[in-house]
Tab-separated table of C-alpha atoms in Angstrom:
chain	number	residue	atom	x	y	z
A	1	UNK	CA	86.859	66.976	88.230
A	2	UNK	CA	87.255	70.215	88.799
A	3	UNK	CA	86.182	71.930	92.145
A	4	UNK	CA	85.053	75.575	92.761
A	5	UNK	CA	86.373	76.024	96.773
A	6	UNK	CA	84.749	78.637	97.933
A	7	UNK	CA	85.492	78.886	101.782
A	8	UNK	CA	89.403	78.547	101.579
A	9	UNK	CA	91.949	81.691	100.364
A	10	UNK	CA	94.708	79.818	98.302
A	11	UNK	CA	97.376	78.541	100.123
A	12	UNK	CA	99.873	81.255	98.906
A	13	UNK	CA	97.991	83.469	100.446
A	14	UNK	CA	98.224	82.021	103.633
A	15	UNK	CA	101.947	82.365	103.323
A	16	UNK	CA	101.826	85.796	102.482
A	17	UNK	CA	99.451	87.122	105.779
A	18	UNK	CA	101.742	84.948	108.165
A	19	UNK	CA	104.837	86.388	106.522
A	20	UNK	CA	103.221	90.062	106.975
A	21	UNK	CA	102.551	88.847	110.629
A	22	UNK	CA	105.844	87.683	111.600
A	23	UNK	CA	107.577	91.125	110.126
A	24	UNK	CA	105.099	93.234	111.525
A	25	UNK	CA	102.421	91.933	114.482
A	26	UNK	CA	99.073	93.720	113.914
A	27	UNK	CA	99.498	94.012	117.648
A	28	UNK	CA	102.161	96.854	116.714
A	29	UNK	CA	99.273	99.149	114.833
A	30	UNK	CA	97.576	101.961	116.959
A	31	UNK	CA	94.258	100.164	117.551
A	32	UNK	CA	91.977	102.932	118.721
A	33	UNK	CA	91.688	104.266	115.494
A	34	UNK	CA	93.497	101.983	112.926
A	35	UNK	CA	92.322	99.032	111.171
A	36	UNK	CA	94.847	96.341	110.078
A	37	UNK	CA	95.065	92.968	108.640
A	38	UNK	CA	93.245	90.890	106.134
A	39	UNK	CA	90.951	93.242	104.756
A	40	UNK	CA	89.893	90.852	101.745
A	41	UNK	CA	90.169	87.818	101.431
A	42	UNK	CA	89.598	86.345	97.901
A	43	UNK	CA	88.593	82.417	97.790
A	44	UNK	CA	90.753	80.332	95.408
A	45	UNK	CA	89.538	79.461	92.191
A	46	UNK	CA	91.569	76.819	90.310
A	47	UNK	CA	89.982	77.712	87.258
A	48	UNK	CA	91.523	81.427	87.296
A	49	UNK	CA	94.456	80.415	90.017
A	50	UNK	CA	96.586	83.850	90.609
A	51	UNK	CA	100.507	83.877	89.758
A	52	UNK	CA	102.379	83.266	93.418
A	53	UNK	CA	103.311	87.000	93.312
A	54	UNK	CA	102.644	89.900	95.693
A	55	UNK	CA	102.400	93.625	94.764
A	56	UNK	CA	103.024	95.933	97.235
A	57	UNK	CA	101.572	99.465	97.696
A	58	UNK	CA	100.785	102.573	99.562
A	59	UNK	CA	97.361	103.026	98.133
A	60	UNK	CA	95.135	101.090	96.620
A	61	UNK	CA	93.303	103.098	93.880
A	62	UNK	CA	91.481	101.670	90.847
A	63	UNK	CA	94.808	101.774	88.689
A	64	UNK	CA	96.661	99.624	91.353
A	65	UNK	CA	93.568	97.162	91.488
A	66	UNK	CA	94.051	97.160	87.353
A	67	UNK	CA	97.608	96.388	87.773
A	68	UNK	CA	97.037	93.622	90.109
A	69	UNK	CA	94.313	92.135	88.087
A	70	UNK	CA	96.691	92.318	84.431
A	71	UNK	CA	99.812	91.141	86.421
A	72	UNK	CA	97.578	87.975	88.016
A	73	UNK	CA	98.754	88.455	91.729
A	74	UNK	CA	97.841	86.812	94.580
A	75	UNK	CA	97.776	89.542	97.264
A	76	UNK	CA	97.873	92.917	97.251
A	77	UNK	CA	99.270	93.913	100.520
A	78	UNK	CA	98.254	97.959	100.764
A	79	UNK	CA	100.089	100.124	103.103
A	80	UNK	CA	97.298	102.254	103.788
A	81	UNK	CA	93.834	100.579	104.554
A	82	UNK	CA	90.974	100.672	102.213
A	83	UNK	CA	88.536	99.908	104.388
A	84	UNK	CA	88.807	102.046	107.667
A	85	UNK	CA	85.088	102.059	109.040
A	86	UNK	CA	82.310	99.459	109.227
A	87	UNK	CA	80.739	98.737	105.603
A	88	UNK	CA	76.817	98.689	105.385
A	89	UNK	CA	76.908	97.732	101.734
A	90	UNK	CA	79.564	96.799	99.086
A	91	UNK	CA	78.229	98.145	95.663
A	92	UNK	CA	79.700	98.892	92.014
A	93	UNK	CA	79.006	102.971	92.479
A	94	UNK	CA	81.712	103.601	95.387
A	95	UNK	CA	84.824	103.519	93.729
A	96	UNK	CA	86.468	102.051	96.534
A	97	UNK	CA	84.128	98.851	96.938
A	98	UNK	CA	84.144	98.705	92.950
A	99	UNK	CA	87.676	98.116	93.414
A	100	UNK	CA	87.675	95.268	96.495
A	101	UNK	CA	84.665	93.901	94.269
A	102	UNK	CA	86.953	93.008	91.407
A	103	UNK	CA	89.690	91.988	93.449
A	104	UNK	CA	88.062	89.604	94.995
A	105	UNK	CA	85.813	88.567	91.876
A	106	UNK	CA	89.630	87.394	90.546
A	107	UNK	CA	90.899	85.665	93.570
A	108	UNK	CA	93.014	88.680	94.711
A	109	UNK	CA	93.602	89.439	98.389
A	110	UNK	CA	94.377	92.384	99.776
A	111	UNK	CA	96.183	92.979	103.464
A	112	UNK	CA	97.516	96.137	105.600
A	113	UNK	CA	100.005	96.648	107.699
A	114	UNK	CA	99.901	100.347	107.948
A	115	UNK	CA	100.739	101.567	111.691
A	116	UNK	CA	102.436	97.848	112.390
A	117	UNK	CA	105.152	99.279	109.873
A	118	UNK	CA	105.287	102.805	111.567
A	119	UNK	CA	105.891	101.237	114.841
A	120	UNK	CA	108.230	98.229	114.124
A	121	UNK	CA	112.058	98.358	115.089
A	122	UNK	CA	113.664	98.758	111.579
A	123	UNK	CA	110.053	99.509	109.810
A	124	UNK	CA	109.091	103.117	108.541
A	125	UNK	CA	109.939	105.219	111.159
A	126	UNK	CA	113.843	103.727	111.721
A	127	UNK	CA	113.740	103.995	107.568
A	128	UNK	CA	113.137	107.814	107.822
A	129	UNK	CA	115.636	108.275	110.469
A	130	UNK	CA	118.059	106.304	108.730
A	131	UNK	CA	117.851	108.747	105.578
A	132	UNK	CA	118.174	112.285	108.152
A	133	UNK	CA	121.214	110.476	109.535
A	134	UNK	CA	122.916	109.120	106.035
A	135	UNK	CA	125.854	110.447	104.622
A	136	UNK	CA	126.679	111.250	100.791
A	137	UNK	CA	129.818	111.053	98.904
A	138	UNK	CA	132.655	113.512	100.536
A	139	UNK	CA	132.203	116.069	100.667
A	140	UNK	CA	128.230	116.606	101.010
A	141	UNK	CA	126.410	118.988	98.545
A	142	UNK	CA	125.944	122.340	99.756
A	143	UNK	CA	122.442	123.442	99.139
A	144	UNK	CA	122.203	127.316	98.537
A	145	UNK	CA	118.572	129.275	98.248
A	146	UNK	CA	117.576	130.348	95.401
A	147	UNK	CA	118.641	134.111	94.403
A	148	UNK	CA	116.427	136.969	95.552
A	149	UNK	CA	115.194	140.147	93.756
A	150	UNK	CA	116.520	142.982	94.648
A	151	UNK	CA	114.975	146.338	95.141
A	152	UNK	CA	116.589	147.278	91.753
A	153	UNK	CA	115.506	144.405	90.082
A	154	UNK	CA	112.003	144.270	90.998
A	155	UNK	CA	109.058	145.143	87.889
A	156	UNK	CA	108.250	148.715	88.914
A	157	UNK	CA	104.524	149.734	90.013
A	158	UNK	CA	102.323	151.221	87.806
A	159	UNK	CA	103.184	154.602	87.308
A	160	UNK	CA	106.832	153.964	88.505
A	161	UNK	CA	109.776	154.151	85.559
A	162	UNK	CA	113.260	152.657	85.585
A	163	UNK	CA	115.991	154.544	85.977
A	164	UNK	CA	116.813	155.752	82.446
A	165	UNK	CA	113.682	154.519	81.420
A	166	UNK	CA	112.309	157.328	79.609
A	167	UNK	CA	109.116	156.496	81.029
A	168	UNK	CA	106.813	159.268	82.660
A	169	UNK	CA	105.592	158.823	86.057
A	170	UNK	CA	102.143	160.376	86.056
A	171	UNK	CA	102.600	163.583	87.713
A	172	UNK	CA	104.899	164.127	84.848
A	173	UNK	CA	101.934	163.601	82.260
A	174	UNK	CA	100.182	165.920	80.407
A	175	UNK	CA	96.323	165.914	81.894
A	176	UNK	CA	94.823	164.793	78.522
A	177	UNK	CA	97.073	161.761	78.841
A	178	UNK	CA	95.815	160.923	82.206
A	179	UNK	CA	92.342	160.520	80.759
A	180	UNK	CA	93.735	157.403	78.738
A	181	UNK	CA	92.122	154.019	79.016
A	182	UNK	CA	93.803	151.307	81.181
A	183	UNK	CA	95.883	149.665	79.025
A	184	UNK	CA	95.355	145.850	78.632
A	185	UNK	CA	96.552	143.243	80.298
A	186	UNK	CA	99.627	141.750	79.102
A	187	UNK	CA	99.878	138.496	77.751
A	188	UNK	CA	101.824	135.789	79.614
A	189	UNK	CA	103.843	132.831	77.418
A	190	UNK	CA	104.322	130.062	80.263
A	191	UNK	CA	105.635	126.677	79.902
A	192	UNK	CA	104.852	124.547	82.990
A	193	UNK	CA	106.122	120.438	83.243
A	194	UNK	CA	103.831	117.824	83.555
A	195	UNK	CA	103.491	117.091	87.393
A	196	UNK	CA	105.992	115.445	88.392
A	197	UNK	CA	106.391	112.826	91.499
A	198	UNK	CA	109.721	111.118	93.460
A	199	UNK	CA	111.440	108.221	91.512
A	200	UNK	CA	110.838	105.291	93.914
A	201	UNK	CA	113.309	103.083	92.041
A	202	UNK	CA	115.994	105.177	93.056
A	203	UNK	CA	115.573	104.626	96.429
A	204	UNK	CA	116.869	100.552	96.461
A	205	UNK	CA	119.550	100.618	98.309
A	206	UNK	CA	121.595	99.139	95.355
A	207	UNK	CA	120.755	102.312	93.129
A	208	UNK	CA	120.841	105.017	96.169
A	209	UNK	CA	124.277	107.119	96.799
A	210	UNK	CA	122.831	107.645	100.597
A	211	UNK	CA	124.549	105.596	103.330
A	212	UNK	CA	121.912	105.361	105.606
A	213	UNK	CA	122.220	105.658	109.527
A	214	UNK	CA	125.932	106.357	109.250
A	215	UNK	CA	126.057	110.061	111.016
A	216	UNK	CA	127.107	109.805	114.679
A	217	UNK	CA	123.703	110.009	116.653
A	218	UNK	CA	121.348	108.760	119.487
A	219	UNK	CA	118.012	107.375	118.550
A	220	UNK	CA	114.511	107.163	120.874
A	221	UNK	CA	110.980	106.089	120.664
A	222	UNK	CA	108.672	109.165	120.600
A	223	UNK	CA	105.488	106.925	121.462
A	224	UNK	CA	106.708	103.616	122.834
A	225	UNK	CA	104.605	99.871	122.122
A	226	UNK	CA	105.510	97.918	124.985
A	227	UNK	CA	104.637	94.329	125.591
A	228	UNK	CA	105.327	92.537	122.183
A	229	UNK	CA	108.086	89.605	122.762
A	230	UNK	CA	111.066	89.787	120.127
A	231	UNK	CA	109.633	93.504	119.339
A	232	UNK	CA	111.545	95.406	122.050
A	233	UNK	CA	112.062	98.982	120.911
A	234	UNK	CA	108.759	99.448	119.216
A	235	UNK	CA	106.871	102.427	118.692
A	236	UNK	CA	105.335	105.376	116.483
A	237	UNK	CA	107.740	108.282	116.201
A	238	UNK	CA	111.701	108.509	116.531
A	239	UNK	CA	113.735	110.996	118.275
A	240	UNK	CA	117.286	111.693	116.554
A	241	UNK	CA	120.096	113.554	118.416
A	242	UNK	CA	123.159	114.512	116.572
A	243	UNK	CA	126.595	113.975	117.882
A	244	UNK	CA	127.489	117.208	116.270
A	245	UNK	CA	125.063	119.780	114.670
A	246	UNK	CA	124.472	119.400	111.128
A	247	UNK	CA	123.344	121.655	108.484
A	248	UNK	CA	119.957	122.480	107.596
A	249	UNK	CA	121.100	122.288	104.026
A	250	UNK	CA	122.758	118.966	104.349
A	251	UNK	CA	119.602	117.737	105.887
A	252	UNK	CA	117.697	118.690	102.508
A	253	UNK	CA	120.242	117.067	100.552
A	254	UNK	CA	119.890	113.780	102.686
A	255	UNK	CA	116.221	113.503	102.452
A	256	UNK	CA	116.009	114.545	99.048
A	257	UNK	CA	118.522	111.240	97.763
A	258	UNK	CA	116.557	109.283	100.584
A	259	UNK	CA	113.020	109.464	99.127
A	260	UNK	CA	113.146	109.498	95.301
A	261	UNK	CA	115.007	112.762	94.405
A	262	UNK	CA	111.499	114.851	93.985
A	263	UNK	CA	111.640	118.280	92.271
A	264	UNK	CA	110.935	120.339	95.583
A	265	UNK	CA	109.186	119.782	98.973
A	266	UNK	CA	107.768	122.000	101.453
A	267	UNK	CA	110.366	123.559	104.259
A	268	UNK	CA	109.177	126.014	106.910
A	269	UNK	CA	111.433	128.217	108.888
A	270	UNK	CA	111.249	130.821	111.472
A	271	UNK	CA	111.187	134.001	109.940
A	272	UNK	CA	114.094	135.808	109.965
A	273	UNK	CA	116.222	132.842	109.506
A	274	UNK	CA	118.536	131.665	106.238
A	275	UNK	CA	118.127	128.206	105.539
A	276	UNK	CA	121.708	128.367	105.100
A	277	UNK	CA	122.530	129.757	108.477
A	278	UNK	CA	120.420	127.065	110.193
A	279	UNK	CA	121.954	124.072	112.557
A	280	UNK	CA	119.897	121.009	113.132
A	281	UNK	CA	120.878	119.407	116.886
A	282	UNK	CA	117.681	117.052	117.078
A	283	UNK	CA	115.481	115.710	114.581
A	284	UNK	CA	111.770	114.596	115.558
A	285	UNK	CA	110.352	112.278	113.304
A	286	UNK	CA	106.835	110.350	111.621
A	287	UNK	CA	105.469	108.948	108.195
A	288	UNK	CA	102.229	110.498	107.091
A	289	UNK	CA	100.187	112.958	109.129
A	290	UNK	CA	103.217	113.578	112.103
A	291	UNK	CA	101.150	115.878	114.135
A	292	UNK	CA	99.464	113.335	116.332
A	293	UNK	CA	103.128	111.964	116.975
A	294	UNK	CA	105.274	115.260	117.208
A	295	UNK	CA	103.183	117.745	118.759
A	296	UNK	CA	105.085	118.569	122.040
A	297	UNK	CA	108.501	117.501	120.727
A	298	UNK	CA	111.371	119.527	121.272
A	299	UNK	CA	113.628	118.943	117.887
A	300	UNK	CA	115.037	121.461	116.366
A	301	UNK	CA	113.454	120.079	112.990
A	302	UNK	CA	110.485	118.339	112.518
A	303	UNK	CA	110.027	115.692	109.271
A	304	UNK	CA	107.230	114.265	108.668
A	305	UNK	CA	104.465	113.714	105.462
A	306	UNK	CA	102.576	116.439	105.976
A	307	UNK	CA	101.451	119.013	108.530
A	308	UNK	CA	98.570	121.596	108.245
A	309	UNK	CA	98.872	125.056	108.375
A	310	UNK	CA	98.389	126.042	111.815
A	311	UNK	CA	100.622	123.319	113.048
A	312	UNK	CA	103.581	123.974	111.132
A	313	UNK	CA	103.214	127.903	111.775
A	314	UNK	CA	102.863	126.987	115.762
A	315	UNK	CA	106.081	125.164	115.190
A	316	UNK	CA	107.832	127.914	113.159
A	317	UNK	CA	106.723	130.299	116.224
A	318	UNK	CA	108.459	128.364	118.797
A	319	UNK	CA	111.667	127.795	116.130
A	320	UNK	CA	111.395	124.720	114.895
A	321	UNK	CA	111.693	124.023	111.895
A	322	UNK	CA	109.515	121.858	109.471
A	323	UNK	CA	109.869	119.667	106.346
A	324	UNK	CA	107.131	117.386	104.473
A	325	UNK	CA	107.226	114.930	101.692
A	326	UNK	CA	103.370	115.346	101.044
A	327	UNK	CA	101.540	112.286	102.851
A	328	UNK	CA	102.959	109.220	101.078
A	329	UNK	CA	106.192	110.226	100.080
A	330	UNK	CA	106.873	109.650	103.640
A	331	UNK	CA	106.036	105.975	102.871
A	332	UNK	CA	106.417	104.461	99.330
A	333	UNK	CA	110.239	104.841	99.568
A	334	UNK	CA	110.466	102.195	102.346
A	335	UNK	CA	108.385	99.368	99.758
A	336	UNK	CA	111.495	99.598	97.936
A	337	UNK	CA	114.252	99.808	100.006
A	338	UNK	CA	113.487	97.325	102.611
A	339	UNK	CA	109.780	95.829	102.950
A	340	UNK	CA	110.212	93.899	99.411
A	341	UNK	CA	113.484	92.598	100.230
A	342	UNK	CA	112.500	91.647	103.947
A	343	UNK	CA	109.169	90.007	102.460
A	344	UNK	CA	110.602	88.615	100.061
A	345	UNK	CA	112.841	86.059	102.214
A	346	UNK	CA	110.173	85.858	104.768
A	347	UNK	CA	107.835	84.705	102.671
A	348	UNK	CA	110.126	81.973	100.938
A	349	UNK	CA	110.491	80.240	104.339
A	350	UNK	CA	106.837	80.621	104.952
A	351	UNK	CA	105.786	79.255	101.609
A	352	UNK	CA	107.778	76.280	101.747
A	353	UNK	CA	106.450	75.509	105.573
A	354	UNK	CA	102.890	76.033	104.023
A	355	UNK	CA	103.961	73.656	100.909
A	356	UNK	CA	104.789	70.537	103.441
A	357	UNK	CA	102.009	71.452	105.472
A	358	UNK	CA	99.251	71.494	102.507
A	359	UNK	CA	101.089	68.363	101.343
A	360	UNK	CA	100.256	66.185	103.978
A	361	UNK	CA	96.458	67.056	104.471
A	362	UNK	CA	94.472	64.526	103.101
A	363	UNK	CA	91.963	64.548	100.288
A	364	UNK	CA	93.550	67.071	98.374
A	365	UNK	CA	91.952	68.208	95.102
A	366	UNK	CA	93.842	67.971	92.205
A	367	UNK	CA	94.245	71.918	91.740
A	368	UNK	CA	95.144	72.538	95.364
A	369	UNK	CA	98.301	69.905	94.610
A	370	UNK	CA	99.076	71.848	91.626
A	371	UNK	CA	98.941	75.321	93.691
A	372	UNK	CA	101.300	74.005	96.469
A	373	UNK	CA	103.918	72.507	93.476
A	374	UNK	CA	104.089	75.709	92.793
A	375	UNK	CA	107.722	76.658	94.055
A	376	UNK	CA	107.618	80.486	92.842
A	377	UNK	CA	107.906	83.426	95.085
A	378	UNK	CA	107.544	87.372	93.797
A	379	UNK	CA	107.549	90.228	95.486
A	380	UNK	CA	107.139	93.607	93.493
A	381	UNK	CA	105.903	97.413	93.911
A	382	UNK	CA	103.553	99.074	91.762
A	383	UNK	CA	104.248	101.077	88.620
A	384	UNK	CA	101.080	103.025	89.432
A	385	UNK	CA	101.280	103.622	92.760
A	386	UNK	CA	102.032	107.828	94.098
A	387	UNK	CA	100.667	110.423	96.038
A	388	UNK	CA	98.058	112.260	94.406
A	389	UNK	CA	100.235	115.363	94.808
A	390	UNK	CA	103.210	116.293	92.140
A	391	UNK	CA	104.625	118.911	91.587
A	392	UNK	CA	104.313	121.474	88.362
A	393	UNK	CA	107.380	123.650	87.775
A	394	UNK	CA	107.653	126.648	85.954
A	395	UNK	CA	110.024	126.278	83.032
A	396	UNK	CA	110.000	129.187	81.247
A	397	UNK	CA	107.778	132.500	81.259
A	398	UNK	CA	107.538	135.342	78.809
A	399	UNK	CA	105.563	138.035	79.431
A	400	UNK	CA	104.755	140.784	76.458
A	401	UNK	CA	104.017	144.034	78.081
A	402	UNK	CA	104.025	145.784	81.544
A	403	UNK	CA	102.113	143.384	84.517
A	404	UNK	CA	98.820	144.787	86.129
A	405	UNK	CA	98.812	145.830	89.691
């Protein structure tokens, strides 16, 4: 017969959150404001049992919850949490709830690491130091800016001409010419692309033409985590100092391959300076929102997810300079490149240790021996996981007439 258990979480799922545990201690995360762990956890239905699969992602909007639900996974383990505060109610009319509501309505669970990951030896922050301290293909790509007017090439002001124009500036006018209406605005012909967002799949190692961590270097903690046996070396931030300066421009390059080849990202620089001209002795670095992390490192540059305004033109001031990713291409990169694979053979181990253990407990059900049978393990990132940022680039513009001033 057939039995509804309503105060266990399948047994894959157990596998899963000790797996997530054993890479990355919740005792890592910054506890005065972050909230880790198991932030749902879905009871197992035999009736509807989940496929022994895990999807991994940086947020967890309705079209990730969608995905998890057609795919049939277990657990979805979210980088960033969903839940961050205390809960009063859980209703259908907050998207957010609508979405744990659903989840768990289909035996889905959903976990987060988030700052666990930041502060980890080898976890988020080692990944982005590893990509400002790869090396591509001899010899690197030099990375020019772009081409800038000159004062010759610039549209004239109204009432300016060209230099063999013909046109009459209006001194040069006869008075009853003066008196002539504005003209009308000119019509613009502009062909923008569709936003577009960093290719995560490029950033597997396998498919990636960045050797990581391969530039001569020393690395430190910015914000050490001390206290956690076997997790020496912990903390939020890292501190790279070059051997030998490098290039702003081969710094670009680097981070560009590293995260997903996206279109453009933001760069600050003192004024005054060419990117091109620019030497890069120390690197200070954090996923996400940096500022918390970086403010009061000396580095020459500072990369990070995202800064605001003031910050990066306080930085700029004292000549640093700055590069973001906007807030999660700091992070998704690193699902690919290292937390599937690393789950992945964690949570084979774990699974079969859960297996045995299940096994020998005594009056089993028959649909909790069917669940632990189950030998398969998959790990996979979403397809509809990104930041909600992309970026739109001008591909063409004609304009018919002269521009307003």
């Amino acid at each position: 017969m057939s039995t509804y258990t309503t105060d266990r979480a399948s047994p894959f799922t157990r596998a899963v959150i000790s797996s997530m545990r054993k890479l990355y201690p919740e005792a890592l995360a910054d506890q005065s404001w972050d909230n880790t762990g198991l932030l749902l956890e879905a009871p197992f239905d035999p009736i509807r049992r989940q496929m022994n699969s895990v999807l991994l992602t940086i947020d967890l909007t309705k079209a990730v919850a969608d995905e998890a639900i057609e795919r049939k996974d277990c657990v979805v383990v979210a980088y960033h949490p969903i839940i961050f505060r205390g809960l009063k109610s859980l209703t259908l009319s907050d998207y957010q709830q609508q979405s744990l509501l659903r989840l768990a309505l289909e035996g889905i669970s959903v976990y987060s690491p988030h700052t666990a990951v930041d502060a980890a030896p080898g976890g988020l922050a080692d990944w982005l130091a590893d990509i400002v301290t790869g090396h591509l293909p001899n010899p690197e790509p030099s990375t020019h800016t772009a081409h800038q007017a000159t004062a010759e090439e610039t549209i004239p002001e109204e009432g300016e001409a060209n230099e063999g124009s013909g046109t009459q500036t209006p001194s040069e006018q006869p008075a009853e010419e003066k008196k002539k209406p504005q003209r009308p605005r000119p019509k613009m012909q502009r062909t923008y692309s569709k936003p577009t967002y960093p290719s995560h799949q490029q950033v597997d190692a396998s498919k990636t033409d960045l050797e990581g961590d391969s530039v001569g270097h020393t690395r430190s903690v910015i914000s050490p985590v001390t206290g956690i046996e076997g997790f020496e070396g912990a903390g939020m931030g890292r501190l790279v100092t070059f051997n030998e300066p490098q290039p702003l421009t081969h710094l670009v390059e680097r981070i560009a391959h590293g995260v997903g080849s996206p279109k453009g990202f933001p760069l600050a620089i003192p004024q005054g300076k060419q990117v091109e001209d620019i030497q890069i002795r120390s690197v200070g670095v954090s996923a996400g929102s940096g500022h918390s992390v970086l403010k009061g490192v000396e580095a020459d540059l500072l990369f990070t997810g995202e800064l605001s305004h003031h910050e990066a033109l306080a930085a700029t001031e004292k000549g640093q300079c700055v590069i973001t990713l906007f807030h999660s291409n700091s992070e998704r990169g690193f699902l690919s490149s290292v937390l599937k694979h690393k789950l992945t053979a964690t949570l084979r181990e774990e699974w079969e240790r859960v297996r045995k253990e299940e096994a020998e407990g005594e009056q089993l059900t028959d649909e909790w021996e069917d669940a632990i049978k189950d030998e398969d393990v998959l790990v996979e990132c979403s397809a509809q996981d990104r930041d909600p940022y992309g970026v739109v680039i001008l591909e063409s513009s004609k304009q018919e007439g002269k521009p307003m001033r």
